[in-house]
Coordinates of C-alpha atoms and ligand atoms in Angstrom, one line a residue:
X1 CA -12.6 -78.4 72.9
X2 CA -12.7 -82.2 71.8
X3 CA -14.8 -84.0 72.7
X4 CA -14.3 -87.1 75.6
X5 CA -13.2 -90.2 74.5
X6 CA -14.3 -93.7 75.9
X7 CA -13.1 -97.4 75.3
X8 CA -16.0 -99.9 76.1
X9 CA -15.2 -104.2 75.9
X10 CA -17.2 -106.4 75.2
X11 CA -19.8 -103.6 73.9
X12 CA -21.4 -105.7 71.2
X13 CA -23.6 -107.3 73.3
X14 CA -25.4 -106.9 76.4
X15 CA -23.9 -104.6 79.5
X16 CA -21.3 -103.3 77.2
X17 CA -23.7 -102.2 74.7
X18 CA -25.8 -100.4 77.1
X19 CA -22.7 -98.3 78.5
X20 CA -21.5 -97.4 75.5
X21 CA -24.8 -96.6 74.2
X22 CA -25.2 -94.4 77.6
X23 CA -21.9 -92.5 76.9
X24 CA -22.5 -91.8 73.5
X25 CA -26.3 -90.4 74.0
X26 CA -26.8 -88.9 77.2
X27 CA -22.9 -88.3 78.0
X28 CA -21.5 -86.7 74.9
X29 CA -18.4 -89.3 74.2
X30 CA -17.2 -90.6 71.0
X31 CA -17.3 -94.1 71.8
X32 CA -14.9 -97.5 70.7
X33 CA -16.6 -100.2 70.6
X34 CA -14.3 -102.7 71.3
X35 CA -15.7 -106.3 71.2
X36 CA -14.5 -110.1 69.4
X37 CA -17.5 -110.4 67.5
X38 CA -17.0 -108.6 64.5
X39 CA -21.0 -108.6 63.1
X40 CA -22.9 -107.1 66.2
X41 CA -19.5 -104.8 67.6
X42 CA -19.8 -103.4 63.9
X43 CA -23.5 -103.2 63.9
X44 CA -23.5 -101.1 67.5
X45 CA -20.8 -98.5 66.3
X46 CA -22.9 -97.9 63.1
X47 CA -25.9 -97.7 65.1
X48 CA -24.5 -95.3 67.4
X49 CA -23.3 -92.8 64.6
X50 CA -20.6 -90.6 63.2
X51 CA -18.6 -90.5 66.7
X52 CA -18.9 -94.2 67.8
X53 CA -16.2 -96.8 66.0
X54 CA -15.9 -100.4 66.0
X55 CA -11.9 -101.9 66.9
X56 CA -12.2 -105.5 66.8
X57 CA -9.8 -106.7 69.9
X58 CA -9.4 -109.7 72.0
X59 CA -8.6 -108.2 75.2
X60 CA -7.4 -111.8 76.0
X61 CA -4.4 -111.0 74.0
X62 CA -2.3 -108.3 75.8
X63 CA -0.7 -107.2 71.6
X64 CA -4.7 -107.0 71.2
X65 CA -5.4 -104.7 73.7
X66 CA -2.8 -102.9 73.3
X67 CA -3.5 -102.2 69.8
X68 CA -6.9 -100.6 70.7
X69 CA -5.9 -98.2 73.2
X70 CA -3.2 -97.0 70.7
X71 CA -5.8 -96.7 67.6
X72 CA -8.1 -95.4 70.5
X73 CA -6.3 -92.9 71.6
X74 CA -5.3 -91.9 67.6
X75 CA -9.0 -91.7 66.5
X76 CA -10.2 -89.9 69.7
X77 CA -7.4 -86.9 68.7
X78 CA -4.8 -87.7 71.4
X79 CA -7.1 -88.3 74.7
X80 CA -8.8 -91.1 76.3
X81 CA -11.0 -90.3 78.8
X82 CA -13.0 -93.5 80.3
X83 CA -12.4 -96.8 80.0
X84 CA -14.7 -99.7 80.8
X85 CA -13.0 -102.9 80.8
X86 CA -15.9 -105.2 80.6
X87 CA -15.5 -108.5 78.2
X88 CA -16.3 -111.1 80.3
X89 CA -17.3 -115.1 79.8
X90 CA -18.2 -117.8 81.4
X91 CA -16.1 -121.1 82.5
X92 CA -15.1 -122.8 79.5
X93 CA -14.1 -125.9 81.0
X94 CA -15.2 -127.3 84.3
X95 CA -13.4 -127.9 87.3
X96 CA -15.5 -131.2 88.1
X97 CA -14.9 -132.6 84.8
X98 CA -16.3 -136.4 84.7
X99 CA -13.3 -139.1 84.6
X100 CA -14.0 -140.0 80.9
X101 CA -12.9 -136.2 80.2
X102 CA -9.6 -136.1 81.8
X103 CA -6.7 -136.0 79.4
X104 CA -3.1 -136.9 79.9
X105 CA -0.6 -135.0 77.3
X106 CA 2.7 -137.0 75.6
X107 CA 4.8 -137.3 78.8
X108 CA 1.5 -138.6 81.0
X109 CA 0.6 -134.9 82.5
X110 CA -2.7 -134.3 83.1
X111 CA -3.5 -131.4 81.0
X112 CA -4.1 -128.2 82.2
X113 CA -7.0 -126.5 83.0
X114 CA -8.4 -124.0 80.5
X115 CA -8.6 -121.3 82.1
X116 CA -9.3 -118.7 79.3
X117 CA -11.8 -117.4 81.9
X118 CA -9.2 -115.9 84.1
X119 CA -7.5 -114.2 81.4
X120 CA -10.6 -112.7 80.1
X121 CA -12.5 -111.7 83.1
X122 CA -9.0 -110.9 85.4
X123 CA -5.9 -110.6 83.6
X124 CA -7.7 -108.3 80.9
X125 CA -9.0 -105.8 83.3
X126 CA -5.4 -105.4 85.0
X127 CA -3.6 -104.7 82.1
X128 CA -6.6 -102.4 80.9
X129 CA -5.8 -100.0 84.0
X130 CA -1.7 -100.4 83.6
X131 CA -3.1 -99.6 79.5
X132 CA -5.4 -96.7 80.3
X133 CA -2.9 -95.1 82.8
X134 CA -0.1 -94.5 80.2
X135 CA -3.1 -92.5 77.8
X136 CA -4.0 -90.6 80.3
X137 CA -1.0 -89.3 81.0
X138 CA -0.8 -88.7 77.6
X139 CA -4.2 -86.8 77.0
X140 CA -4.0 -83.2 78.3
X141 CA -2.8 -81.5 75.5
X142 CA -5.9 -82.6 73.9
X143 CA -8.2 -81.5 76.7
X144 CA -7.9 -84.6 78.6
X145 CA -5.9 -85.8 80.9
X146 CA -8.9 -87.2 84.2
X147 CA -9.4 -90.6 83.5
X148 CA -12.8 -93.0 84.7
X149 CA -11.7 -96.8 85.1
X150 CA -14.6 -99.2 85.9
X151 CA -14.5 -103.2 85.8
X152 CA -17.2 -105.5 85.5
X153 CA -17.0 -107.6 88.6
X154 CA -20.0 -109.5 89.5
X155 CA -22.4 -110.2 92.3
X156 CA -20.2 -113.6 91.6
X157 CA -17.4 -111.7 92.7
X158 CA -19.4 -110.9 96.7
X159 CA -20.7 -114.1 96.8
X160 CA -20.4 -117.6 95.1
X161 CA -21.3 -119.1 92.1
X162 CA -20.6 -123.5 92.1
X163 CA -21.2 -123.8 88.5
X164 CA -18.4 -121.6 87.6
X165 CA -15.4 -121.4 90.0
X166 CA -13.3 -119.6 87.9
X167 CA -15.9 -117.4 87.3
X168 CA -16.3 -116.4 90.6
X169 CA -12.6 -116.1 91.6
X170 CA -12.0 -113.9 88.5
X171 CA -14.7 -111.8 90.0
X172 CA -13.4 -111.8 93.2
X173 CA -10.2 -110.8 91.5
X174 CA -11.4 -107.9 89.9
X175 CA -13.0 -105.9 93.0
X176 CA -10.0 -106.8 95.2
X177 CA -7.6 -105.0 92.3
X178 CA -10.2 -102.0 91.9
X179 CA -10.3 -101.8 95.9
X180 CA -6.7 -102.2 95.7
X181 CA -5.7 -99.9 93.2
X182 CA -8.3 -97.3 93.8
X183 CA -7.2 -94.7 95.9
X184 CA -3.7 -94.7 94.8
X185 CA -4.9 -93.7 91.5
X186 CA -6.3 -90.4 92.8
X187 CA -3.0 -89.3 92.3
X188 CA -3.4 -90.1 88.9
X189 CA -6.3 -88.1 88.4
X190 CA -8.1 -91.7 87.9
X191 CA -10.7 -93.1 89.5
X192 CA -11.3 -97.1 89.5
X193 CA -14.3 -98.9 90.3
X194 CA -16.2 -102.0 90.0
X195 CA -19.7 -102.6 88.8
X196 CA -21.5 -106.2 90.4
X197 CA -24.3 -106.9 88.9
X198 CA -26.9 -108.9 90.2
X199 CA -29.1 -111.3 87.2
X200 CA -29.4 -109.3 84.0
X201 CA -30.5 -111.0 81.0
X202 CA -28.1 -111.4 77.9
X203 CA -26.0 -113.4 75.5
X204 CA -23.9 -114.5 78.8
X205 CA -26.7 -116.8 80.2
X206 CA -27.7 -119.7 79.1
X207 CA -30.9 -120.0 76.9
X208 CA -32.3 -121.8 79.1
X209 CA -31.5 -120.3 82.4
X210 CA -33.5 -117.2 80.6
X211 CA -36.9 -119.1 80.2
X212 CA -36.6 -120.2 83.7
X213 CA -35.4 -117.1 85.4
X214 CA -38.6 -115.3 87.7
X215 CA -39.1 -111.8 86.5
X216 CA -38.7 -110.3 89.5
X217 CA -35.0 -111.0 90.3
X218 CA -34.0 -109.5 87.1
X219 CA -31.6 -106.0 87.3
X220 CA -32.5 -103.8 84.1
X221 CA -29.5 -102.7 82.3
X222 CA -30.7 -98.9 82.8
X223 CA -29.4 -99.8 86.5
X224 CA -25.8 -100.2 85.3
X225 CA -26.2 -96.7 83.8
X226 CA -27.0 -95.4 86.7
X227 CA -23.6 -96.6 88.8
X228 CA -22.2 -95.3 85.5
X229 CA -23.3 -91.4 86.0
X230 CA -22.4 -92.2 90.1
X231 CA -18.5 -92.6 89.1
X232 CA -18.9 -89.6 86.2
X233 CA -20.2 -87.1 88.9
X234 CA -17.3 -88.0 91.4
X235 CA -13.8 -87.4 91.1
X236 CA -12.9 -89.1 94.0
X237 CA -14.9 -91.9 94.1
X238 CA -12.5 -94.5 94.0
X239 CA -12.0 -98.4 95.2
X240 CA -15.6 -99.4 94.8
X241 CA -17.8 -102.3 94.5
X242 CA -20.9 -101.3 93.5
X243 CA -23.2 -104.1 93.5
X244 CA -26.6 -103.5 91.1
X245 CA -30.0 -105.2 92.2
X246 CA -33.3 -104.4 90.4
X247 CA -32.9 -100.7 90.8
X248 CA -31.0 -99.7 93.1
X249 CA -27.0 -99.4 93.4
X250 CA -25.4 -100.5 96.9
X251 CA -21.7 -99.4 97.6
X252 CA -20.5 -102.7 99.6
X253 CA -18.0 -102.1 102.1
X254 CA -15.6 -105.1 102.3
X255 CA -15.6 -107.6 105.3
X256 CA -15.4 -106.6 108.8
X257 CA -12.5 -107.4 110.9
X258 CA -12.8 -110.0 113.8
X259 CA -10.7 -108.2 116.1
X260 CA -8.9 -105.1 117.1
X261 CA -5.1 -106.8 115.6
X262 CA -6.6 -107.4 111.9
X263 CA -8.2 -103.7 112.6
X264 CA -4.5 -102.7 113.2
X265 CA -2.9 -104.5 110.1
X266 CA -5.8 -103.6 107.7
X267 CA -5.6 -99.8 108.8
X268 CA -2.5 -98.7 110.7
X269 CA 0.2 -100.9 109.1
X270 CA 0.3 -98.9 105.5
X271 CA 3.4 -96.7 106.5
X272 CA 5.1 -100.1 107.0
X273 CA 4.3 -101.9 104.4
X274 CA 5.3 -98.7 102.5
X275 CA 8.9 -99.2 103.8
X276 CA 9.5 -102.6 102.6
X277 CA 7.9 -101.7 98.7
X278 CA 10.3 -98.4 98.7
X279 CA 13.1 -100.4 98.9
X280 CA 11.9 -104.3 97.6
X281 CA 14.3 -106.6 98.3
X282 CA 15.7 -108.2 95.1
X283 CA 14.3 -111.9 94.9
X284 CA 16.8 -114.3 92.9
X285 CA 14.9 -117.1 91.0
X286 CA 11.3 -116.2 91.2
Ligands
LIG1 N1 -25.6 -110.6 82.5 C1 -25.4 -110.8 83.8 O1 -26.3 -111.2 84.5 C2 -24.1 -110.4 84.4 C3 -24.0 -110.4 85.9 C4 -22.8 -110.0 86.4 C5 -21.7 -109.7 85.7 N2 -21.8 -109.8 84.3 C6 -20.6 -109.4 83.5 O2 -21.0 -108.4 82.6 C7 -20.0 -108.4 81.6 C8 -20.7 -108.3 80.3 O3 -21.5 -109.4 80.1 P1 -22.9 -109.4 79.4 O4 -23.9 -110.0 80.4 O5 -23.2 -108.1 78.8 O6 -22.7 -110.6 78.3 P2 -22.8 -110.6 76.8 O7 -22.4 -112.0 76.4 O8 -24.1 -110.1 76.3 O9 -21.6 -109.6 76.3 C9 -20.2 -109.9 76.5 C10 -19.5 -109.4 75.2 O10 -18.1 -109.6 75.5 C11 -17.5 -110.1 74.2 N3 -16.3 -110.8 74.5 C12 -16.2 -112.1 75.0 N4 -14.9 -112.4 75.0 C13 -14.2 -111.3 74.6 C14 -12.8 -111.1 74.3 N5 -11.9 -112.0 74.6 N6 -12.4 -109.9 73.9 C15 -13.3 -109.0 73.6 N7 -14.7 -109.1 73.7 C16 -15.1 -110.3 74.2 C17 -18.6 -110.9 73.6 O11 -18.4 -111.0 72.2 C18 -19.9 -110.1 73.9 O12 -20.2 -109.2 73.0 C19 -19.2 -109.7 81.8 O13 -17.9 -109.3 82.4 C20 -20.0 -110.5 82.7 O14 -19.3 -111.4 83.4 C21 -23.0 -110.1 83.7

């Protein structure tokens, strides 16, 4: 039988590196390295061997990503097995910009926002699910056909970060959709779940946050690994944030509910909402 095949983003560096390097050595997977940085995605499929392969992709870029699940799934032999949308960056502009920074466009707009952080960090991990669905589907005549979606969220994504706003809501974003999305993939034979890790050190921080950083609030990559062989061993566990401090990996639950009615609408009210999406009403203009 082939062997399982898994997409990791952003595996050039960091996280990705060690989750691909996981798979590939412990875990028996022909690994993609999918990364934007040509130099060290390259230099991690070669280092990784015969049935590791870089695809250079910008999973900003839905044509992008879409290009390496297709060349993916071709090199793998017509399966994709586990897919680990993880590419992530940082805010690269800030929300509390300094007057002198603001920029009006030809007709006296302010400009927008670049929000390339949302599109990375959010946008790319949704269309990586709606992406790694239609493979799937497509992967049992070559022995596949039981897919393993994870997300990199953040401890970001639980809490807050004030440097980086759109960092944090992207986070945010991303355990909501895998919470979301979860269980309904089951039926799928997919399971999707998010990873939130607490401080790690990589190319993601700031030099200088690095030197400063005390040693014991740092989270070893090998914990990442181990939420990693969590979601392998389970077939059904699905819609979870997994948040990874120092060694350990805590499944959070989400919030509680202040009172019996929210109890209600967050439990009992499915079979409702089930009849309005069977049927959704047809929304002129928007
Ligand atoms: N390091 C931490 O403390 C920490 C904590 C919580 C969450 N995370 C998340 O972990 C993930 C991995 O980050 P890391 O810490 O390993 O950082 P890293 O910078 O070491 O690795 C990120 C990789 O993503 C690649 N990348 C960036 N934009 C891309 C794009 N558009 N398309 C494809 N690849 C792209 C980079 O080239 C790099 O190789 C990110 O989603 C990050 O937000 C990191």
């Amino acid at each position: 039988m082939s062997k399982p095949v898994a997409i990791v983003t952003g595996a050039g560096s960091g996280i990705g590196e060690a989750v691909a390097t996981h798979l590939y050595t412990q875990k028996g997977y022909k690994v993609v390295v999918a990364d934007l940085n040509t130099t060290t995605g390259e230099k991690v499929a070669s280092t990784l061997g015969p049935d590791a392969t870089f695809i250079q992709t910008d999973v900003s870029s839905y044509r992008s990503q879409a290009q390496l699940f297709k060349k993916a799934y071709e090199w793998g032999g017509g399966r994709l097995d586990f897919f680990h949308a993880n590419a992530g960056i940082d805010d690269r502009q800030s929300l509390y910009d300094e007057e002198d920074k603001e920029e009006l466009d030809e007709d006296g707009l302010l400009k927008k926002l670049n929000t390339k952080t949302m599109e990375v960090n959010l946008e790319a991990v949704i269309q990586g699910l709606w992406l790694f669905k239609y493979y799937v589907r497509r992967s049992k005549e070559a022995g596949g056909g039981k897919g393993k979606f994870v997300a990199t969220s953040s401890a970001a994504g639980l809490y807050h970060m004030p440097q980086c706003p759109q960092y944090t809501a992207s986070k945010y974003g991303v355990i909501g959709f895998c919470r979301a999305s979860g269980p309904e993939f089951l039926k799928e034979n997919i399971t999707v779940n998010a990873i939130c890790p607490a401080f790690i050190p990589t190319n993601l921080c700031p030099p200088e946050i690095l030197k400063l950083w005390p040693k014991e609030h740092i989270t070893p990559l090998s914990t990442v690994n181990k939420a990693i062989d969590a979601f392998l061993a389970d077939d059904k566990l699905t819609g979870q944030a997994v948040e990874l401090s120092q060694e350990n990996i805590y499944f959070r639950k989400q919030v509680e509910y202040p009172n019996e009615s929210q109890k209600w609408v967050g439990e009992k009210s499915n079979e409702i909402w089930d009849v309005g999406y069977q049927a959704p009403p047809k929304r002129e203009g928007y």
